[in-house]
Amino acid sequence: MKIKFKEYVEEHRKELENNPYVSKVSKTIQYSPEFKIKAVELRREGIPLRRIFEMHNLPYEKECCKSYIKKWMKQYDELGKESFYKETRGRSKKGKTGRPKKVDNITLEEKVLIQEKIIEAQKMEIEELKKQLWQGKVVKRRNNNEYMPTQIIYKFINELKDKTTVSIQRICKYFNVSRSGYYKWVHNSEKREKRELQDKTDFEIIHSIWSKKKEYGYLRITMSLKNDLGIIMNPKKVYRLMKKYGIRSTVRKKRPYAALNNEYKKHYYFDNVLNRKFDVKKPDTVYATDITYLIWGNNRYYLSVVKDLGSNECVAWHVSKTCGLELSINVIEQLTSRLGRNKMNGVMIHSDQGGHYTNPTYVNKLKDLGVIQSMSRRGNCLDNAKMETFF
């Protein structure tokens, strides 16, 4: 097996003659059987061809080395490694080749094992090259699984075919794409280039409208193309080009709490009439109220309490699974039943500025009863300390 490196051989003849993996050096290099066997085995392990030659201090030329490693692999599989030691060169006097005849003494199981090793080595080779070339490619998700679009895979195969001895058929099978599909993609490369140029031209027109009206979506841009420029373009194409080149309409930001904030503007707030004067001498004159939550098992419950600051007793309470307005209304109804409607007139009820106590329904109910409403200042929990310490 000869590789012509005339200039290299002349310059490094002595170095090559001393290399144990070289049998003979003349105008060409003849490799030793040991190197051929080792090269085949290393290649099967997925070691790049260039690295195999360089690690044995041998010159590397891509096309030649690819051709010869392929022949060595074939000889290794068909005749076994012993055949490398029985090689003879030239022709005998009878005009027959000096190479040994093919002996088909390999069992079916051994052939299957050899093919499995070949396939595994080729997979490792593809995987190694995949790591080098795959970086920066677009990975999408389908059903929570990563996948590479077919067009990207075809581009990758096109780059890969010049870097490996593995056949196109094997590479296509590895990536689960058809070989005919790949060749069709190669055949249509000119059409794709024309289509790409047309896409860029059309996108520039779309971008000229979008740059002035960024709130326009693809439908309004389609209408603008027709009405302003007289260009009829399929809305699906406009959508595709906007998606392809990464432009989208500017959508007004949602304000999920806007309605709630507007509702709270209608609520009522009162001064801190109690002003931390918690030492009340007479019962049933000043009350404090608040709401807390309780955890019971896996459930959450809400507790609303009214406390008499004169007697330090809880005079009304209500438990609910929901934190609705009934928490504050129910305890007022209990208190009214306990004292009587007439005695509620002039009573003071102190609370924080929670939504339950500023709600118009709650405020109007206290107003109808003649109750004086007092509220803590915002962010001052100590203004309702008697109730806060109860929980």
mmCIF file of C-alpha atoms in Angstrom:
data_model
loop_
_atom_site.group_PDB
_atom_site.id
_atom_site.type_symbol
_atom_site.label_atom_id
_atom_site.label_comp_id
_atom_site.label_asym_id
_atom_site.label_seq_id
_atom_site.Cartn_x
_atom_site.Cartn_y
_atom_site.Cartn_z
ATOM 1 C CA MET A 1 0.000 0.000 0.000
ATOM 2 C CA LYS A 2 1.750 3.139 -1.193
ATOM 3 C CA ILE A 3 1.129 6.810 -0.608
ATOM 4 C CA LYS A 4 3.081 9.285 -2.764
ATOM 5 C CA PHE A 5 4.704 11.929 -0.661
ATOM 6 C CA LYS A 6 7.801 12.486 -2.780
ATOM 7 C CA GLU A 7 8.874 15.774 -1.299
ATOM 8 C CA TYR A 8 8.152 14.678 2.256
ATOM 9 C CA VAL A 9 9.927 11.347 1.788
ATOM 10 C CA GLU A 10 13.084 13.009 0.449
ATOM 11 C CA GLU A 11 13.221 15.417 3.388
ATOM 12 C CA HIS A 12 12.374 12.894 6.125
ATOM 13 C CA ARG A 13 13.756 9.643 4.701
ATOM 14 C CA LYS A 14 15.962 8.762 7.682
ATOM 15 C CA GLU A 15 13.203 9.576 10.148
ATOM 16 C CA LEU A 16 10.741 7.371 8.253
ATOM 17 C CA GLU A 17 13.199 4.461 7.937
ATOM 18 C CA ASN A 18 13.580 4.448 11.729
ATOM 19 C CA ASN A 19 9.791 4.479 12.247
ATOM 20 C CA PRO A 20 8.679 0.971 13.377
ATOM 21 C CA TYR A 21 5.364 1.398 11.506
ATOM 22 C CA VAL A 22 7.085 1.762 8.114
ATOM 23 C CA SER A 23 8.239 -1.387 6.264
ATOM 24 C CA LYS A 24 10.041 0.277 3.397
ATOM 25 C CA VAL A 25 10.853 3.763 2.108
ATOM 26 C CA SER A 26 11.711 4.439 -1.515
ATOM 27 C CA LYS A 27 9.935 7.117 -3.506
ATOM 28 C CA THR A 28 6.836 6.097 -1.597
ATOM 29 C CA ILE A 29 5.969 4.807 1.873
ATOM 30 C CA GLN A 30 5.034 1.205 2.559
ATOM 31 C CA TYR A 31 3.283 0.760 5.926
ATOM 32 C CA SER A 32 3.896 -2.189 8.212
ATOM 33 C CA PRO A 33 1.169 -4.825 8.838
ATOM 34 C CA GLU A 34 1.105 -3.823 12.510
ATOM 35 C CA PHE A 35 0.222 -0.224 11.628
ATOM 36 C CA LYS A 36 -2.512 -1.289 9.193
ATOM 37 C CA ILE A 37 -4.159 -3.499 11.825
ATOM 38 C CA LYS A 38 -3.815 -0.829 14.500
ATOM 39 C CA ALA A 39 -5.170 1.878 12.171
ATOM 40 C CA VAL A 40 -8.279 -0.197 11.408
ATOM 41 C CA GLU A 41 -8.940 -0.934 15.098
ATOM 42 C CA LEU A 42 -8.439 2.697 16.155
ATOM 43 C CA ARG A 43 -10.706 3.899 13.360
ATOM 44 C CA ARG A 44 -13.397 1.494 14.551
ATOM 45 C CA GLU A 45 -13.115 3.041 18.007
ATOM 46 C CA GLY A 46 -13.993 6.424 16.496
ATOM 47 C CA ILE A 47 -10.504 7.976 16.455
ATOM 48 C CA PRO A 48 -10.199 10.548 13.619
ATOM 49 C CA LEU A 49 -8.002 9.423 10.715
ATOM 50 C CA ARG A 50 -5.671 12.418 10.897
ATOM 51 C CA ARG A 51 -5.025 11.758 14.567
ATOM 52 C CA ILE A 52 -4.199 8.078 13.894
ATOM 53 C CA PHE A 53 -1.434 9.014 11.444
ATOM 54 C CA GLU A 54 -0.112 11.882 13.532
ATOM 55 C CA MET A 55 0.077 9.831 16.747
ATOM 56 C CA HIS A 56 2.315 7.341 14.879
ATOM 57 C CA ASN A 57 4.511 10.146 13.450
ATOM 58 C CA LEU A 58 3.351 9.472 9.897
ATOM 59 C CA PRO A 59 2.447 12.029 7.199
ATOM 60 C CA TYR A 60 -1.257 12.554 6.479
ATOM 61 C CA GLU A 61 -2.936 13.390 3.184
ATOM 62 C CA LYS A 62 -6.727 13.403 3.330
ATOM 63 C CA GLU A 63 -7.804 11.785 0.057
ATOM 64 C CA CYS A 64 -5.092 9.111 -0.066
ATOM 65 C CA CYS A 65 -5.394 8.115 3.574
ATOM 66 C CA LYS A 66 -9.183 7.890 3.301
ATOM 67 C CA SER A 67 -8.875 5.586 0.308
ATOM 68 C CA TYR A 68 -6.363 3.274 1.944
ATOM 69 C CA ILE A 69 -8.052 2.992 5.333
ATOM 70 C CA LYS A 70 -11.185 1.945 3.469
ATOM 71 C CA LYS A 71 -9.243 -0.833 1.690
ATOM 72 C CA TRP A 72 -7.608 -1.957 4.934
ATOM 73 C CA MET A 73 -10.979 -2.137 6.662
ATOM 74 C CA LYS A 74 -12.420 -4.237 3.850
ATOM 75 C CA GLN A 75 -9.419 -6.607 3.929
ATOM 76 C CA TYR A 76 -9.626 -6.828 7.734
ATOM 77 C CA ASP A 77 -13.326 -7.804 7.593
ATOM 78 C CA GLU A 78 -13.119 -10.253 4.694
ATOM 79 C CA LEU A 79 -9.750 -11.959 5.258
ATOM 80 C CA GLY A 80 -8.892 -11.225 8.877
ATOM 81 C CA LYS A 81 -5.878 -9.507 10.396
ATOM 82 C CA GLU A 82 -3.563 -12.426 9.509
ATOM 83 C CA SER A 83 -3.904 -11.512 5.817
ATOM 84 C CA PHE A 84 -1.807 -8.369 6.352
ATOM 85 C CA TYR A 85 1.231 -10.554 7.147
ATOM 86 C CA LYS A 86 0.729 -12.748 4.025
ATOM 87 C CA GLU A 87 0.630 -9.926 1.482
ATOM 88 C CA THR A 88 2.856 -10.274 -1.584
ATOM 89 C CA ARG A 89 3.285 -7.584 -4.211
ATOM 90 C CA GLY A 90 3.496 -7.739 -8.006
ATOM 91 C CA ARG A 91 2.477 -10.683 -10.197
ATOM 92 C CA SER A 92 3.834 -14.224 -10.417
ATOM 93 C CA LYS A 93 5.167 -15.774 -13.608
ATOM 94 C CA LYS A 94 1.774 -17.326 -14.270
ATOM 95 C CA GLY A 95 0.294 -13.839 -14.367
ATOM 96 C CA LYS A 96 -1.730 -14.276 -11.183
ATOM 97 C CA THR A 97 -1.708 -11.894 -8.281
ATOM 98 C CA GLY A 98 0.388 -12.806 -5.317
ATOM 99 C CA ARG A 99 -2.342 -11.895 -2.794
ATOM 100 C CA PRO A 100 -3.975 -14.806 -0.954
ATOM 101 C CA LYS A 101 -7.348 -16.057 -2.098
ATOM 102 C CA LYS A 102 -10.416 -15.090 -0.124
ATOM 103 C CA VAL A 103 -11.196 -17.835 2.346
ATOM 104 C CA ASP A 104 -14.793 -17.831 3.504
ATOM 105 C CA ASN A 105 -14.220 -19.540 6.833
ATOM 106 C CA ILE A 106 -16.069 -16.960 8.971
ATOM 107 C CA THR A 107 -19.257 -18.142 10.664
ATOM 108 C CA LEU A 108 -22.559 -16.254 10.393
ATOM 109 C CA GLU A 109 -22.378 -15.183 14.060
ATOM 110 C CA GLU A 110 -18.877 -13.767 13.511
ATOM 111 C CA LYS A 111 -20.056 -11.842 10.425
ATOM 112 C CA VAL A 112 -22.967 -10.351 12.414
ATOM 113 C CA LEU A 113 -20.591 -9.399 15.232
ATOM 114 C CA ILE A 114 -18.191 -7.742 12.765
ATOM 115 C CA GLN A 115 -21.015 -5.760 11.152
ATOM 116 C CA GLU A 116 -22.299 -4.640 14.574
ATOM 117 C CA LYS A 117 -18.816 -3.392 15.464
ATOM 118 C CA ILE A 118 -18.558 -1.550 12.139
ATOM 119 C CA ILE A 119 -21.941 0.126 12.662
ATOM 120 C CA GLU A 120 -21.044 1.060 16.240
ATOM 121 C CA ALA A 121 -17.723 2.563 15.113
ATOM 122 C CA GLN A 122 -19.478 4.549 12.393
ATOM 123 C CA LYS A 123 -22.046 5.835 14.895
ATOM 124 C CA MET A 124 -19.236 6.973 17.184
ATOM 125 C CA GLU A 125 -17.555 8.715 14.261
ATOM 126 C CA ILE A 126 -20.783 10.513 13.292
ATOM 127 C CA GLU A 127 -21.435 11.461 16.932
ATOM 128 C CA GLU A 128 -17.935 12.925 17.252
ATOM 129 C CA LEU A 129 -18.357 15.013 14.102
ATOM 130 C CA LYS A 130 -21.883 15.935 15.188
ATOM 131 C CA LYS A 131 -20.509 17.544 18.359
ATOM 132 C CA GLN A 132 -18.104 19.628 16.269
ATOM 133 C CA LEU A 133 -20.592 20.765 13.600
ATOM 134 C CA TRP A 134 -23.897 20.791 15.504
ATOM 135 C CA GLN A 135 -23.060 23.802 17.680
ATOM 136 C CA GLY A 136 -25.142 26.882 16.945
ATOM 137 C CA LYS A 137 -27.826 24.956 15.032
ATOM 138 C CA VAL A 138 -31.491 25.619 15.798
ATOM 139 C CA VAL A 139 -33.076 23.039 18.099
ATOM 140 C CA LYS A 140 -36.872 23.078 18.411
ATOM 141 C CA ARG A 141 -39.254 21.207 20.663
ATOM 142 C CA ARG A 142 -42.038 18.861 19.634
ATOM 143 C CA ASN A 143 -44.079 17.060 22.332
ATOM 144 C CA ASN A 144 -41.453 18.106 24.933
ATOM 145 C CA ASN A 145 -38.716 16.353 22.892
ATOM 146 C CA GLU A 146 -35.834 18.159 21.233
ATOM 147 C CA TYR A 147 -35.625 17.724 17.491
ATOM 148 C CA MET A 148 -33.732 19.232 14.581
ATOM 149 C CA PRO A 149 -35.734 20.502 11.574
ATOM 150 C CA THR A 150 -35.186 18.364 8.457
ATOM 151 C CA GLN A 151 -33.717 21.266 6.456
ATOM 152 C CA ILE A 152 -31.052 21.776 9.141
ATOM 153 C CA ILE A 153 -30.269 18.033 9.163
ATOM 154 C CA TYR A 154 -29.747 18.083 5.381
ATOM 155 C CA LYS A 155 -27.329 21.014 5.739
ATOM 156 C CA PHE A 156 -25.502 19.122 8.465
ATOM 157 C CA ILE A 157 -25.220 15.976 6.301
ATOM 158 C CA ASN A 158 -23.851 18.127 3.474
ATOM 159 C CA GLU A 159 -21.091 19.387 5.781
ATOM 160 C CA LEU A 160 -20.499 15.944 7.270
ATOM 161 C CA LYS A 161 -20.066 13.940 4.042
ATOM 162 C CA ASP A 162 -16.665 15.509 3.290
ATOM 163 C CA LYS A 163 -15.348 14.821 6.779
ATOM 164 C CA THR A 164 -16.017 11.088 7.093
ATOM 165 C CA THR A 165 -15.729 7.809 5.183
ATOM 166 C CA VAL A 166 -19.217 6.764 6.316
ATOM 167 C CA SER A 167 -21.682 6.490 3.432
ATOM 168 C CA ILE A 168 -24.523 8.974 2.860
ATOM 169 C CA GLN A 169 -27.009 6.126 3.292
ATOM 170 C CA ARG A 170 -25.637 5.311 6.757
ATOM 171 C CA ILE A 171 -25.610 8.970 7.828
ATOM 172 C CA CYS A 172 -29.211 9.474 6.648
ATOM 173 C CA LYS A 173 -30.293 6.360 8.524
ATOM 174 C CA TYR A 174 -28.573 7.618 11.679
ATOM 175 C CA PHE A 175 -30.538 10.906 11.539
ATOM 176 C CA ASN A 176 -33.772 9.135 10.537
ATOM 177 C CA VAL A 177 -34.155 10.949 7.198
ATOM 178 C CA SER A 178 -34.486 9.461 3.713
ATOM 179 C CA ARG A 179 -31.545 9.451 1.328
ATOM 180 C CA SER A 180 -33.843 10.382 -1.579
ATOM 181 C CA GLY A 181 -35.059 13.378 0.433
ATOM 182 C CA TYR A 182 -31.468 14.501 0.997
ATOM 183 C CA TYR A 183 -30.585 14.237 -2.714
ATOM 184 C CA LYS A 184 -33.781 16.072 -3.628
ATOM 185 C CA TRP A 185 -32.754 18.841 -1.218
ATOM 186 C CA VAL A 186 -29.310 19.031 -2.896
ATOM 187 C CA HIS A 187 -30.917 19.096 -6.358
ATOM 188 C CA ASN A 188 -33.231 21.983 -5.372
ATOM 189 C CA SER A 189 -30.480 24.187 -3.913
ATOM 190 C CA GLU A 190 -30.716 26.667 -6.802
ATOM 191 C CA LYS A 191 -34.486 27.048 -6.347
ATOM 192 C CA ARG A 192 -33.983 27.637 -2.624
ATOM 193 C CA GLU A 193 -31.486 30.412 -3.289
ATOM 194 C CA LYS A 194 -33.946 32.152 -5.637
ATOM 195 C CA ARG A 195 -36.724 31.782 -3.068
ATOM 196 C CA GLU A 196 -34.455 33.176 -0.345
ATOM 197 C CA LEU A 197 -33.687 36.265 -2.457
ATOM 198 C CA GLN A 198 -37.409 36.765 -3.122
ATOM 199 C CA ASP A 199 -38.147 36.440 0.611
ATOM 200 C CA LYS A 200 -35.590 39.130 1.436
ATOM 201 C CA THR A 201 -37.062 41.484 -1.174
ATOM 202 C CA ASP A 202 -40.625 40.962 0.113
ATOM 203 C CA PHE A 203 -39.519 41.304 3.727
ATOM 204 C CA GLU A 204 -37.920 44.693 3.054
ATOM 205 C CA ILE A 205 -41.326 45.944 1.847
ATOM 206 C CA ILE A 206 -43.053 44.474 4.924
ATOM 207 C CA HIS A 207 -40.416 45.976 7.220
ATOM 208 C CA SER A 208 -40.903 49.437 5.689
ATOM 209 C CA ILE A 209 -44.564 49.366 6.827
ATOM 210 C CA TRP A 210 -43.859 47.731 10.205
ATOM 211 C CA SER A 211 -41.113 50.263 11.078
ATOM 212 C CA LYS A 212 -43.701 53.069 10.859
ATOM 213 C CA LYS A 213 -46.561 51.186 12.543
ATOM 214 C CA LYS A 214 -45.057 48.689 14.971
ATOM 215 C CA GLU A 215 -48.448 47.884 16.474
ATOM 216 C CA TYR A 216 -49.540 46.376 13.130
ATOM 217 C CA GLY A 217 -49.885 42.593 12.993
ATOM 218 C CA TYR A 218 -49.642 40.499 9.841
ATOM 219 C CA LEU A 219 -53.303 41.073 8.842
ATOM 220 C CA ARG A 220 -53.103 44.863 9.080
ATOM 221 C CA ILE A 221 -49.760 44.836 7.230
ATOM 222 C CA THR A 222 -51.412 42.770 4.454
ATOM 223 C CA MET A 223 -54.194 45.373 4.201
ATOM 224 C CA SER A 224 -51.660 48.222 4.193
ATOM 225 C CA LEU A 225 -49.689 46.555 1.372
ATOM 226 C CA LYS A 226 -52.847 46.388 -0.726
ATOM 227 C CA ASN A 227 -54.322 49.827 0.110
ATOM 228 C CA ASP A 228 -51.156 51.955 0.306
ATOM 229 C CA LEU A 229 -48.732 50.239 -2.085
ATOM 230 C CA GLY A 230 -51.066 48.279 -4.347
ATOM 231 C CA ILE A 231 -49.224 45.019 -3.570
ATOM 232 C CA ILE A 232 -51.339 41.889 -3.116
ATOM 233 C CA MET A 233 -49.591 39.413 -0.832
ATOM 234 C CA ASN A 234 -50.967 36.332 0.886
ATOM 235 C CA PRO A 235 -51.406 37.012 4.640
ATOM 236 C CA LYS A 236 -49.877 33.584 5.338
ATOM 237 C CA LYS A 237 -46.715 34.697 3.538
ATOM 238 C CA VAL A 238 -46.623 37.952 5.522
ATOM 239 C CA TYR A 239 -46.979 35.937 8.735
ATOM 240 C CA ARG A 240 -44.221 33.506 7.643
ATOM 241 C CA LEU A 241 -41.757 36.273 6.759
ATOM 242 C CA MET A 242 -42.435 38.183 9.988
ATOM 243 C CA LYS A 243 -41.813 34.997 11.956
ATOM 244 C CA LYS A 244 -38.741 34.076 9.879
ATOM 245 C CA TYR A 245 -37.005 37.431 10.376
ATOM 246 C CA GLY A 246 -38.149 37.894 13.971
ATOM 247 C CA ILE A 247 -40.457 40.913 13.930
ATOM 248 C CA ARG A 248 -43.790 41.091 15.721
ATOM 249 C CA SER A 249 -46.408 43.682 16.514
ATOM 250 C CA THR A 250 -46.094 45.665 19.732
ATOM 251 C CA VAL A 251 -48.997 44.605 21.933
ATOM 252 C CA ARG A 252 -50.155 46.863 24.738
ATOM 253 C CA LYS A 253 -49.121 45.391 28.070
ATOM 254 C CA LYS A 254 -51.937 43.775 30.002
ATOM 255 C CA ARG A 255 -52.894 45.306 33.343
ATOM 256 C CA PRO A 256 -54.508 42.427 35.235
ATOM 257 C CA TYR A 257 -55.080 44.468 38.389
ATOM 258 C CA ALA A 258 -56.424 47.583 36.666
ATOM 259 C CA ALA A 259 -60.059 46.609 37.251
ATOM 260 C CA LEU A 260 -59.307 45.765 40.885
ATOM 261 C CA ASN A 261 -57.531 49.095 41.416
ATOM 262 C CA ASN A 262 -60.464 50.959 39.899
ATOM 263 C CA GLU A 263 -62.786 49.085 42.231
ATOM 264 C CA TYR A 264 -60.694 50.041 45.259
ATOM 265 C CA LYS A 265 -60.946 53.707 44.262
ATOM 266 C CA LYS A 266 -64.624 53.476 45.241
ATOM 267 C CA HIS A 267 -63.738 52.272 48.754
ATOM 268 C CA TYR A 268 -63.865 54.514 51.827
ATOM 269 C CA TYR A 269 -61.092 55.237 54.314
ATOM 270 C CA PHE A 270 -61.452 56.720 57.813
ATOM 271 C CA ASP A 271 -59.199 58.457 60.333
ATOM 272 C CA ASN A 272 -57.626 56.752 63.312
ATOM 273 C CA VAL A 273 -60.239 57.926 65.838
ATOM 274 C CA LEU A 274 -59.152 55.378 68.466
ATOM 275 C CA ASN A 275 -55.550 56.655 68.260
ATOM 276 C CA ARG A 276 -54.155 53.698 70.295
ATOM 277 C CA LYS A 277 -56.356 54.454 73.334
ATOM 278 C CA PHE A 278 -56.850 50.792 74.129
ATOM 279 C CA ASP A 279 -57.542 51.274 77.877
ATOM 280 C CA VAL A 280 -61.352 51.404 77.684
ATOM 281 C CA LYS A 281 -63.240 51.447 81.013
ATOM 282 C CA LYS A 282 -66.773 50.640 79.838
ATOM 283 C CA PRO A 283 -67.662 47.403 77.949
ATOM 284 C CA ASP A 284 -69.743 47.381 74.747
ATOM 285 C CA THR A 285 -68.535 50.813 73.644
ATOM 286 C CA VAL A 286 -65.311 50.207 71.640
ATOM 287 C CA TYR A 287 -64.546 47.133 69.540
ATOM 288 C CA ALA A 288 -61.584 45.996 67.420
ATOM 289 C CA THR A 289 -61.814 43.575 64.509
ATOM 290 C CA ASP A 290 -59.458 41.733 62.175
ATOM 291 C CA ILE A 291 -59.182 38.671 59.917
ATOM 292 C CA THR A 292 -56.573 35.888 59.925
ATOM 293 C CA TYR A 293 -56.219 32.470 58.318
ATOM 294 C CA LEU A 294 -55.875 29.007 59.886
ATOM 295 C CA ILE A 295 -54.313 25.844 58.422
ATOM 296 C CA TRP A 296 -56.187 22.640 59.203
ATOM 297 C CA GLY A 297 -54.779 19.539 57.505
ATOM 298 C CA ASN A 298 -54.479 20.381 53.819
ATOM 299 C CA ASN A 299 -57.120 23.106 53.967
ATOM 300 C CA ARG A 300 -56.992 26.836 54.708
ATOM 301 C CA TYR A 301 -59.764 28.569 56.674
ATOM 302 C CA TYR A 302 -60.351 32.262 57.385
ATOM 303 C CA LEU A 303 -61.331 33.558 60.834
ATOM 304 C CA SER A 304 -62.941 36.960 61.480
ATOM 305 C CA VAL A 305 -63.122 38.148 65.125
ATOM 306 C CA VAL A 306 -64.638 41.142 66.969
ATOM 307 C CA LYS A 307 -63.097 41.906 70.372
ATOM 308 C CA ASP A 308 -64.572 44.144 73.098
ATOM 309 C CA LEU A 309 -61.735 46.423 74.292
ATOM 310 C CA GLY A 310 -63.652 47.163 77.515
ATOM 311 C CA SER A 311 -63.914 43.524 78.668
ATOM 312 C CA ASN A 312 -61.141 41.989 76.488
ATOM 313 C CA GLU A 313 -63.633 39.346 75.328
ATOM 314 C CA CYS A 314 -64.249 38.045 71.810
ATOM 315 C CA VAL A 315 -67.923 38.785 71.314
ATOM 316 C CA ALA A 316 -68.336 37.633 67.677
ATOM 317 C CA TRP A 317 -66.489 35.428 65.239
ATOM 318 C CA HIS A 318 -66.997 33.703 61.917
ATOM 319 C CA VAL A 319 -65.038 30.956 60.086
ATOM 320 C CA SER A 320 -65.162 30.517 56.305
ATOM 321 C CA LYS A 321 -63.359 28.560 53.588
ATOM 322 C CA THR A 322 -63.322 31.678 51.402
ATOM 323 C CA CYS A 323 -62.015 35.153 52.108
ATOM 324 C CA GLY A 324 -65.159 36.959 50.989
ATOM 325 C CA LEU A 325 -67.006 40.008 52.292
ATOM 326 C CA GLU A 326 -69.243 37.789 54.440
ATOM 327 C CA LEU A 327 -66.359 37.508 56.945
ATOM 328 C CA SER A 328 -66.725 41.154 57.975
ATOM 329 C CA ILE A 329 -70.523 41.427 57.485
ATOM 330 C CA ASN A 330 -71.362 38.269 59.477
ATOM 331 C CA VAL A 331 -69.580 39.371 62.671
ATOM 332 C CA ILE A 332 -71.349 42.765 62.538
ATOM 333 C CA GLU A 333 -74.688 40.967 62.311
ATOM 334 C CA GLN A 334 -73.718 38.796 65.300
ATOM 335 C CA LEU A 335 -72.743 41.889 67.278
ATOM 336 C CA THR A 336 -76.040 43.603 66.365
ATOM 337 C CA SER A 337 -78.000 40.543 67.542
ATOM 338 C CA ARG A 338 -76.066 40.507 70.817
ATOM 339 C CA LEU A 339 -76.403 44.232 71.676
ATOM 340 C CA GLY A 340 -79.603 45.096 69.855
ATOM 341 C CA ARG A 341 -79.922 47.556 67.019
ATOM 342 C CA ASN A 342 -80.535 50.578 69.304
ATOM 343 C CA LYS A 343 -77.386 50.021 71.360
ATOM 344 C CA MET A 344 -75.219 49.884 68.214
ATOM 345 C CA ASN A 345 -75.694 53.633 67.752
ATOM 346 C CA GLY A 346 -72.532 55.471 68.891
ATOM 347 C CA VAL A 347 -70.417 52.299 69.211
ATOM 348 C CA MET A 348 -66.873 52.530 67.764
ATOM 349 C CA ILE A 349 -65.383 49.711 65.652
ATOM 350 C CA HIS A 350 -61.661 49.920 64.883
ATOM 351 C CA SER A 351 -59.956 47.948 62.063
ATOM 352 C CA ASP A 352 -57.086 48.131 59.600
ATOM 353 C CA GLN A 353 -57.475 49.422 56.023
ATOM 354 C CA GLY A 354 -58.197 45.998 54.527
ATOM 355 C CA GLY A 355 -60.586 45.675 51.604
ATOM 356 C CA HIS A 356 -63.227 44.039 53.808
ATOM 357 C CA TYR A 357 -63.501 47.177 55.981
ATOM 358 C CA THR A 358 -63.255 49.809 53.220
ATOM 359 C CA ASN A 359 -65.854 48.113 51.014
ATOM 360 C CA PRO A 360 -68.922 50.346 50.415
ATOM 361 C CA THR A 361 -71.306 47.552 51.499
ATOM 362 C CA TYR A 362 -69.594 47.206 54.892
ATOM 363 C CA VAL A 363 -69.216 50.976 55.349
ATOM 364 C CA ASN A 364 -72.892 51.660 54.549
ATOM 365 C CA LYS A 365 -74.037 48.902 56.926
ATOM 366 C CA LEU A 366 -72.109 50.505 59.828
ATOM 367 C CA LYS A 367 -73.381 53.917 58.797
ATOM 368 C CA ASP A 368 -77.007 52.685 58.922
ATOM 369 C CA LEU A 369 -76.407 51.323 62.422
ATOM 370 C CA GLY A 370 -74.859 54.620 63.557
ATOM 371 C CA VAL A 371 -71.481 52.994 64.261
ATOM 372 C CA ILE A 372 -68.352 55.176 64.388
ATOM 373 C CA GLN A 373 -65.696 53.657 62.100
ATOM 374 C CA SER A 374 -61.990 54.005 62.981
ATOM 375 C CA MET A 375 -59.017 52.736 60.961
ATOM 376 C CA SER A 376 -55.309 52.178 61.562
ATOM 377 C CA ARG A 377 -52.898 54.248 59.533
ATOM 378 C CA ARG A 378 -51.485 52.480 56.489
ATOM 379 C CA GLY A 379 -48.516 50.272 57.407
ATOM 380 C CA ASN A 380 -49.008 50.776 61.180
ATOM 381 C CA CYS A 381 -49.989 47.427 62.667
ATOM 382 C CA LEU A 382 -49.475 48.824 66.188
ATOM 383 C CA ASP A 383 -52.547 51.035 65.702
ATOM 384 C CA ASN A 384 -54.549 47.807 66.029
ATOM 385 C CA ALA A 385 -52.202 46.132 68.521
ATOM 386 C CA LYS A 386 -54.966 44.710 70.736
ATOM 387 C CA MET A 387 -56.302 42.686 67.819
ATOM 388 C CA GLU A 388 -52.924 41.778 66.312
ATOM 389 C CA THR A 389 -51.669 40.335 69.615
ATOM 390 C CA PHE A 390 -54.826 38.247 69.961
ATOM 391 C CA PHE A 391 -53.822 36.132 66.923
#
